[in-house]
Structures are given as structure tokens and as C-alpha cells.
mmCIF file of C-alpha atoms in Angstrom:
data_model
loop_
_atom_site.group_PDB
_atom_site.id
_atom_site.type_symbol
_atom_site.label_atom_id
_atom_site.label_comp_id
_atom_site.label_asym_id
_atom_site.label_seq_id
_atom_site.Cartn_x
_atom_site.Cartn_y
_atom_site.Cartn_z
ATOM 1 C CA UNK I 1 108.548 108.737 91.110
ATOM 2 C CA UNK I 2 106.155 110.851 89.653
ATOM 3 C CA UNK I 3 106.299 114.502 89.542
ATOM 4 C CA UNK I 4 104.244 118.030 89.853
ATOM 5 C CA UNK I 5 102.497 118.103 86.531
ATOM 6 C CA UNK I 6 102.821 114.253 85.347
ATOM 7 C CA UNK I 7 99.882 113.766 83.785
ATOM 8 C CA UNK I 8 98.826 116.900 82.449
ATOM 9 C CA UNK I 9 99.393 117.457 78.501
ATOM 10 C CA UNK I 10 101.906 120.173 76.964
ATOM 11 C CA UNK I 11 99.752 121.755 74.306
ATOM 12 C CA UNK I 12 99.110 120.120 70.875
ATOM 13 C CA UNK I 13 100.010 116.792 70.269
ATOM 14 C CA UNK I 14 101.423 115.416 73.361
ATOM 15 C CA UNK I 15 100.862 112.465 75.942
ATOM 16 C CA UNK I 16 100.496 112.382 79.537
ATOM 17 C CA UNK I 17 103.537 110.020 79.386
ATOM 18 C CA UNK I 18 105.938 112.215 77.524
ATOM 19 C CA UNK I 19 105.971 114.766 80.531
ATOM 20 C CA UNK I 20 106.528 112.591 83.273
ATOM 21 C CA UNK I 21 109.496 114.232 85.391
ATOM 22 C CA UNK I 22 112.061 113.662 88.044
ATOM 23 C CA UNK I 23 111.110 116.900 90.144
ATOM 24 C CA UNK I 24 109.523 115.395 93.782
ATOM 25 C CA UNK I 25 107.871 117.663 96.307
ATOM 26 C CA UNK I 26 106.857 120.439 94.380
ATOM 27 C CA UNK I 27 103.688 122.085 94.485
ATOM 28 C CA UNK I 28 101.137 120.885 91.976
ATOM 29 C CA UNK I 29 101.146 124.045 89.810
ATOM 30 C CA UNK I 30 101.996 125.018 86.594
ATOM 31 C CA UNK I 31 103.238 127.993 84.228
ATOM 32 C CA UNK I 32 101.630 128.096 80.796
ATOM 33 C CA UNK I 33 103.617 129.707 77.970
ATOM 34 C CA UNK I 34 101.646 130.987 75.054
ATOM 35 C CA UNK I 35 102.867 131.965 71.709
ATOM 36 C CA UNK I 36 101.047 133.894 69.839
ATOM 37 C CA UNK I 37 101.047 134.883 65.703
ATOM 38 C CA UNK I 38 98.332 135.413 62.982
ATOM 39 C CA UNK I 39 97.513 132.334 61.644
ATOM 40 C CA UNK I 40 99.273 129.811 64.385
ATOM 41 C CA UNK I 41 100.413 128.053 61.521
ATOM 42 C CA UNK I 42 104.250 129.244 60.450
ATOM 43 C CA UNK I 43 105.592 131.133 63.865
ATOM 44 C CA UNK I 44 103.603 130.633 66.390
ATOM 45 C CA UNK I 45 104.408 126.428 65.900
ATOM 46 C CA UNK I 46 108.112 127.008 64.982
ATOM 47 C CA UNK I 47 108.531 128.924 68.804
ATOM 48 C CA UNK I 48 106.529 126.556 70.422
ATOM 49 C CA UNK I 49 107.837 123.313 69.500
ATOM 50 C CA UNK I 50 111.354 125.002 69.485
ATOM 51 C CA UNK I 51 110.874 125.802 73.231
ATOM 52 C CA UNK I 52 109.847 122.227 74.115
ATOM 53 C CA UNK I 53 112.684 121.070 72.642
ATOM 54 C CA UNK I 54 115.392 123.454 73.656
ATOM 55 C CA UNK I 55 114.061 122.820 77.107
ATOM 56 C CA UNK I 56 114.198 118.757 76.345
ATOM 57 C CA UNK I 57 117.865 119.187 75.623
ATOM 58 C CA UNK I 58 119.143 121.367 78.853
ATOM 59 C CA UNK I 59 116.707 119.312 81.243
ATOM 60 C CA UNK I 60 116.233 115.685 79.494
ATOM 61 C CA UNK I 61 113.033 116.141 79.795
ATOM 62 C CA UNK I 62 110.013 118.933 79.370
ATOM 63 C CA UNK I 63 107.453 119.344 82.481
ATOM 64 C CA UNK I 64 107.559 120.088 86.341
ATOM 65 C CA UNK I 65 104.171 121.746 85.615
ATOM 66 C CA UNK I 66 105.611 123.607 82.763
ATOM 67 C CA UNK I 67 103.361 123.828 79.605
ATOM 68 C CA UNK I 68 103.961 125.112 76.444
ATOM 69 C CA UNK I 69 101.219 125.996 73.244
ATOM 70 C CA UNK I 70 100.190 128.313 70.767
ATOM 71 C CA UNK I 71 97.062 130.214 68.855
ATOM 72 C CA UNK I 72 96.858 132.567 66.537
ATOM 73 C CA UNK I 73 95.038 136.186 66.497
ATOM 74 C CA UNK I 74 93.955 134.853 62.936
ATOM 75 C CA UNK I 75 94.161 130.880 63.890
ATOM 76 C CA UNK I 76 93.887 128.224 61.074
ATOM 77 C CA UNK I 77 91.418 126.563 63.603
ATOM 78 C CA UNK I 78 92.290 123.199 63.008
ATOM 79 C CA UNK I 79 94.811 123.643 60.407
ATOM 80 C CA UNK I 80 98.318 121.539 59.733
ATOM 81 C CA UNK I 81 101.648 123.166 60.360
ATOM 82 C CA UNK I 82 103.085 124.828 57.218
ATOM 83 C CA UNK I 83 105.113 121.936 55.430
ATOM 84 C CA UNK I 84 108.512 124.507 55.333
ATOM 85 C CA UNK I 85 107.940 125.181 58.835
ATOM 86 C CA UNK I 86 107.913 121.215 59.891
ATOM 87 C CA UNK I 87 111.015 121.185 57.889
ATOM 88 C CA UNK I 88 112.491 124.100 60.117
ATOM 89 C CA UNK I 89 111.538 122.090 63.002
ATOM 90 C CA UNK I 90 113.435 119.149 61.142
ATOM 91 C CA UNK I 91 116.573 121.036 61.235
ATOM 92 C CA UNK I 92 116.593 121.928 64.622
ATOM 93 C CA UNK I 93 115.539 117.548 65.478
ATOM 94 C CA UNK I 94 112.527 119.127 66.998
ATOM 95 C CA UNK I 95 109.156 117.531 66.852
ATOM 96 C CA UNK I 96 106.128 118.423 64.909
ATOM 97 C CA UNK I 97 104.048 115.871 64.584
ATOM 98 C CA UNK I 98 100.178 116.450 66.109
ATOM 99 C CA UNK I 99 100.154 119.774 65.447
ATOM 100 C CA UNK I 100 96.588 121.721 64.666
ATOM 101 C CA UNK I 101 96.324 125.138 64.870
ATOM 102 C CA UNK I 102 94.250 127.235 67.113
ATOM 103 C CA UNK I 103 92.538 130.607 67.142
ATOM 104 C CA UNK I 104 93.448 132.726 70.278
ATOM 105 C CA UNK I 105 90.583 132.746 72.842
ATOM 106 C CA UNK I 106 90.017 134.492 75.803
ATOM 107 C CA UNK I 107 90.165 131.344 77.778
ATOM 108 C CA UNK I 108 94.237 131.055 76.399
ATOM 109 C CA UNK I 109 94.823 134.512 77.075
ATOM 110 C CA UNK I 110 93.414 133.660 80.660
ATOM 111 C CA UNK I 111 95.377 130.158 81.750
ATOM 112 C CA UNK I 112 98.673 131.735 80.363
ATOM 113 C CA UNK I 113 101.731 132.590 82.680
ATOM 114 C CA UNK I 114 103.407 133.811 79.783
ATOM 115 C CA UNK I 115 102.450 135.336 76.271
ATOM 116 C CA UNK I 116 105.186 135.934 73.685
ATOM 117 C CA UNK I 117 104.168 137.223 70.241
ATOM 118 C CA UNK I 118 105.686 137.458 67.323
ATOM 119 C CA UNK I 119 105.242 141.121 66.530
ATOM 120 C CA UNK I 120 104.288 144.333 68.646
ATOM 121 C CA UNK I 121 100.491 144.118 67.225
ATOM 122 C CA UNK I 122 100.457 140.761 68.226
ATOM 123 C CA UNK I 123 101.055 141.779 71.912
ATOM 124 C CA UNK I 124 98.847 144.658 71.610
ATOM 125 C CA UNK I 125 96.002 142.485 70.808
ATOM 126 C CA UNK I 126 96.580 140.043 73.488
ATOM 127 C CA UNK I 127 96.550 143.028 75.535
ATOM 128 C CA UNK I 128 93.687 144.417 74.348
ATOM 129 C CA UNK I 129 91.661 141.235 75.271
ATOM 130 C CA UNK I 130 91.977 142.546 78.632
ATOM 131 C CA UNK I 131 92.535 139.638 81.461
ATOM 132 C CA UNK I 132 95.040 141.757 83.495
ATOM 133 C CA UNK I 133 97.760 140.607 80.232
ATOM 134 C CA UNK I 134 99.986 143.584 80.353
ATOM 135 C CA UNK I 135 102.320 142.577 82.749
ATOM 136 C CA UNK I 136 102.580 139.037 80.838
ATOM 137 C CA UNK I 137 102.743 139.289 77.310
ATOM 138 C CA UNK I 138 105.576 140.270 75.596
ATOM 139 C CA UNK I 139 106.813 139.946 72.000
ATOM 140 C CA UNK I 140 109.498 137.091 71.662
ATOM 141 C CA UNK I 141 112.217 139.456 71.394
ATOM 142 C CA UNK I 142 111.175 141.993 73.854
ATOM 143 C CA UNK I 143 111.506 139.258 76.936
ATOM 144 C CA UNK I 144 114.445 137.660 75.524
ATOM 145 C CA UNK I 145 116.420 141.182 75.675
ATOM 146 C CA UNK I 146 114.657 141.776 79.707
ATOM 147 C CA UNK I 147 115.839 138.834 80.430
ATOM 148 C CA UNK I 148 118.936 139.044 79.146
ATOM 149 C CA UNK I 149 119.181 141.966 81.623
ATOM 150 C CA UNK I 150 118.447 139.960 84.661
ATOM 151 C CA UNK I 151 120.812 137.984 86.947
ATOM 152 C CA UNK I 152 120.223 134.453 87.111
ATOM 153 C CA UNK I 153 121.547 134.775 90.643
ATOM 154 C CA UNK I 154 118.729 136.462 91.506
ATOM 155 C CA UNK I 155 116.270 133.755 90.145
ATOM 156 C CA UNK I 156 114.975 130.512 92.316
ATOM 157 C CA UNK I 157 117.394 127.604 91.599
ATOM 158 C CA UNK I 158 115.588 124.964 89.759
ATOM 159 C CA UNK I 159 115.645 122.630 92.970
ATOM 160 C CA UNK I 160 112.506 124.750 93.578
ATOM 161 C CA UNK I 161 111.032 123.813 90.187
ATOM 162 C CA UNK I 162 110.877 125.352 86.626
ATOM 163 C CA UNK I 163 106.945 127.191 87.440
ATOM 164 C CA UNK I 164 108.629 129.128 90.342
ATOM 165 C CA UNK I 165 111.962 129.831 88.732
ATOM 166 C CA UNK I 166 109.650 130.678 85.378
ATOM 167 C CA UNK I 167 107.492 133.336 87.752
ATOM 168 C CA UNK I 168 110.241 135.328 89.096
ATOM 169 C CA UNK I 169 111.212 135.613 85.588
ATOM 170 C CA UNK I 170 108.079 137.192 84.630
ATOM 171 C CA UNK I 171 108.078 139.457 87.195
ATOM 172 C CA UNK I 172 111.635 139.932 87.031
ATOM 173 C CA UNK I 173 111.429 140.973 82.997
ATOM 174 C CA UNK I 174 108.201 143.508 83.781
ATOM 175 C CA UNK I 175 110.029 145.135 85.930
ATOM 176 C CA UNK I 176 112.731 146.177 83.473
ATOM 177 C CA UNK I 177 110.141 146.909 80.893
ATOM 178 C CA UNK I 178 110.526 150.953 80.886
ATOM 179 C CA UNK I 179 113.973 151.139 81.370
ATOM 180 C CA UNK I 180 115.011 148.506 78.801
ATOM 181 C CA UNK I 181 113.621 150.025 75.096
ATOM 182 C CA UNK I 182 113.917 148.978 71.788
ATOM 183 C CA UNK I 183 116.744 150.401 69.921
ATOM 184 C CA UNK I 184 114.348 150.697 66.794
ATOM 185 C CA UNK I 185 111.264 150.332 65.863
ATOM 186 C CA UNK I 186 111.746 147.116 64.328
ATOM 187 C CA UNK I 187 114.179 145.340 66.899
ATOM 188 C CA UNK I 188 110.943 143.396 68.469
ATOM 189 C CA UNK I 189 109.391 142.267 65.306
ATOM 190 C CA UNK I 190 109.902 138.169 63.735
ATOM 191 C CA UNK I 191 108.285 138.827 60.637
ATOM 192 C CA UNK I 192 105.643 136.143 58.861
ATOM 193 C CA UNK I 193 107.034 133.818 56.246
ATOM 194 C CA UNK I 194 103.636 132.691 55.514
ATOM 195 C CA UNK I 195 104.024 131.675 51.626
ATOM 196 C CA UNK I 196 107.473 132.558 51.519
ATOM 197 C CA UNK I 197 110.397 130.449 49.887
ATOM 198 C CA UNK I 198 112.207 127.955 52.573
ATOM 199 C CA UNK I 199 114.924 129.786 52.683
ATOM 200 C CA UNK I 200 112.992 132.816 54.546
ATOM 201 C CA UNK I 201 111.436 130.108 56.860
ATOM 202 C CA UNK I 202 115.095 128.883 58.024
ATOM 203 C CA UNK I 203 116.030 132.437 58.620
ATOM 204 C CA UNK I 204 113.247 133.047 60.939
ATOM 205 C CA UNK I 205 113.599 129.893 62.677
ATOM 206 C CA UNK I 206 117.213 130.771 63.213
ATOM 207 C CA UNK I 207 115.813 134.177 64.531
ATOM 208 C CA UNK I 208 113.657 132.397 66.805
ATOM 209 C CA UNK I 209 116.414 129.855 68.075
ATOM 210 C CA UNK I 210 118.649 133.054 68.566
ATOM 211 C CA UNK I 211 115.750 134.522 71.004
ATOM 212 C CA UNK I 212 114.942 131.306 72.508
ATOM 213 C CA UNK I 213 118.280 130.320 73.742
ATOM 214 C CA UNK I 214 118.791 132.970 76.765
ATOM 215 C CA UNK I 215 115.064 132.746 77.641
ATOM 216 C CA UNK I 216 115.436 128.923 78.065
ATOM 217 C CA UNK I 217 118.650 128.835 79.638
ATOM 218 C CA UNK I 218 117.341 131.685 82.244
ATOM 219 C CA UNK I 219 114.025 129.156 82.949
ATOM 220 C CA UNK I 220 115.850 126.277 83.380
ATOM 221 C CA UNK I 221 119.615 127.483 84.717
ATOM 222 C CA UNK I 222 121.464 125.163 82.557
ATOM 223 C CA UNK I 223 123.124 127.142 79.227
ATOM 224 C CA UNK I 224 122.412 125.595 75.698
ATOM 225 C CA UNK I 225 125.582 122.567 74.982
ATOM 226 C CA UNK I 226 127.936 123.771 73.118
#
């Protein structure tokens, strides 16, 4: 059987074939997750590949109209993944291959469901693009400590499908927004290893698996294997 969003592609680098799913009767919708850095060659890839793979390993599989890409406010248009990022991907066994990178458009800022940025400027230039993003965009950490604030009770089991579950979440972490601050100025920030050593890349991918893991366990409602 072929599911809500079989056929459509996940952002750079993937087939129609790699998101066929199990999910039947759903609507034919989807919920676009954009991640957003400066060049969209070191962070921006690391979270997005990371999320397509942390979502492989809870669900088996990555679509249900669920897609997941990246751009950057300063996008390498066209440009290959850093190398030490690919090798950060490496040691998580998640995928880069077919990655280019992108400069953030209007049009991205438009189709997405979700923004997540790497820093607080980041977000305020999505923002600033206008496009009614407010109320979606986020930096990484920011929704990963709303959400870790919400009940999953209180979410749409995934027998209704991962772009309604994903919804409520949205709407679920804006609501929390004012009441849930920062401790510190910095606590939102992943900072850019662009030209770093590797060593600096693998502690921001481990930064970015840390805020990953309770955002993809509260889309999907099954907890990361221990």
C-alpha cells in the first residue's frame, strides 16, 4: 500500500522511493521542517539529515507527508556539505550523500510548517522575512525545551499521522513560548564550526543529537532505543 506523501521528495538528495510509508487513509498533506543556519553548509545539514535519520530509527521509515530540508541566511547555493560535518553524520550512521546547499528564500520560509535555527539571529531573520513566521520558527533549542514542556498525552497518536501529530506540536510549543524563557542569554544558541577542528564539529553534532532526541520522540511517540 502506498501512503499520504509517497511520492513526494524529502529535501536534498532523496527519491520518491525512499519515502514510501505504511500510513493508509490519511489525508494527503504534509508538514515541512526547515532548518535554517548561515551558510547551510556545517549546521543547517548536520540537523537536517540528523532528523531524517533519528526519525528512520523510531519509525523504520521517514514520510507520512513529513518533509525535512535546509537553507541558509548566507547559503553556499549549490555548495557540498563540509567534509567534518559528513563525518559527523558518519558517526551518527546518518546519510549525507546528495547534499547541495541552499540560500533561504521566501518561497522556503513560505511552504515550511516548521523553522528551527541555529541561533536567535537566525530566527529573527526568518522572522523578519515576514510570511506570518513568528508563530513557527524557533531556534533548535528553544522548541526542544517547549516541547519538552508539553504532554505527549495531549498530542494526536500517530494512528492519525506524523503532519497532524507534528501540528499540534507547533501550536502546542507557541503556546508556551512566554512562559517558558531562556535561562541565559546563550541557552538557545548552537554555535558555527565553520573552519573549526573536527573535534568542535562532533561537539555540536552531539549538541544537536541532544536537542533532537525529545523533539523527535514527541513527533513520532516512540522514545529514542536505548
Amino acid at each position: 500500500m502506498t501512503a499520504p506523501g509517497a511520492g513526494r521528495g524529502i529535501g536534498n538528495g532523496e527519491s520518491a522511493a525512499e519515502i514510501t510509508t505504511t500510513f493508509v487513509g490519511l489525508p494527503r498533506d504534509s508538514f515541512r521542517i526547515l532548518h535554517v543556519s548561515t551558510g547551510n553548509v556545517c549546521r543547517s545539514p548536520i540537523t537536517e539529515r540528523l532528523t531524517r535519520h533519528f526519525v528512520r530509527e523510531r519509525l523504520g521509515i521517514l514520510g507520512g507527508g513529513l518533509i525535512v530540508e535546509s537553507a541558509g541566511t548566507w547559503g553556499h547555493e549549490g555548495a557540498p556539505m563540509e567534509s567534518h560535518a559528513e563525518t559527523v553524520l558518519a558517526d551518527f550512521g546518518a546519510d549525507a550523500s546528495g547534499f547541495t546547499g541552499r540560500e533561504l528564500l521566501d518561497e522556503h520560509v513560505i511552504r515550511a510548517d516548521l523553522v528551527l535555527t541555529a541561533t536567535r539571529d537566525h530566527r529573527a531573520q526568518v522572522i523578519s522575512m515576514g510570511h506570518s513566521a513568528g508563530l513557527r520558527t524557533f531556534t533548535l533549542k528553544e522548541f526542544t525545551r517547549l516541547v519538552k514542556a508539553i504532554d505527549p498525552a495531549t498530542l494526536p497518536p500517530l494512528e492519525e499521522g506524523v503532519v497532524v501529530r507534528a501540528r499540534a506540536l507547533v501550536r502546542a510549543a507557541a503556546a508556551l513560548r512566554g512562559w517558558l524563557l531562556a535561562p541565559n542569554a546563550e541557552a538557545d544558541e548552537v554555535y558555527d564550526p565553520y573552519g573549526a577542528p573536527l573535534t568542535f564539529f562532533r561537539s555540536i553534532g552531539d549538541e544537536i543529537h541532544l536537542a533532537l532526541d525529545p523533539v523527535v520522540t514527541a513527533l513520532t511517540g516512540v522514545p529514542a532505543r536505548a
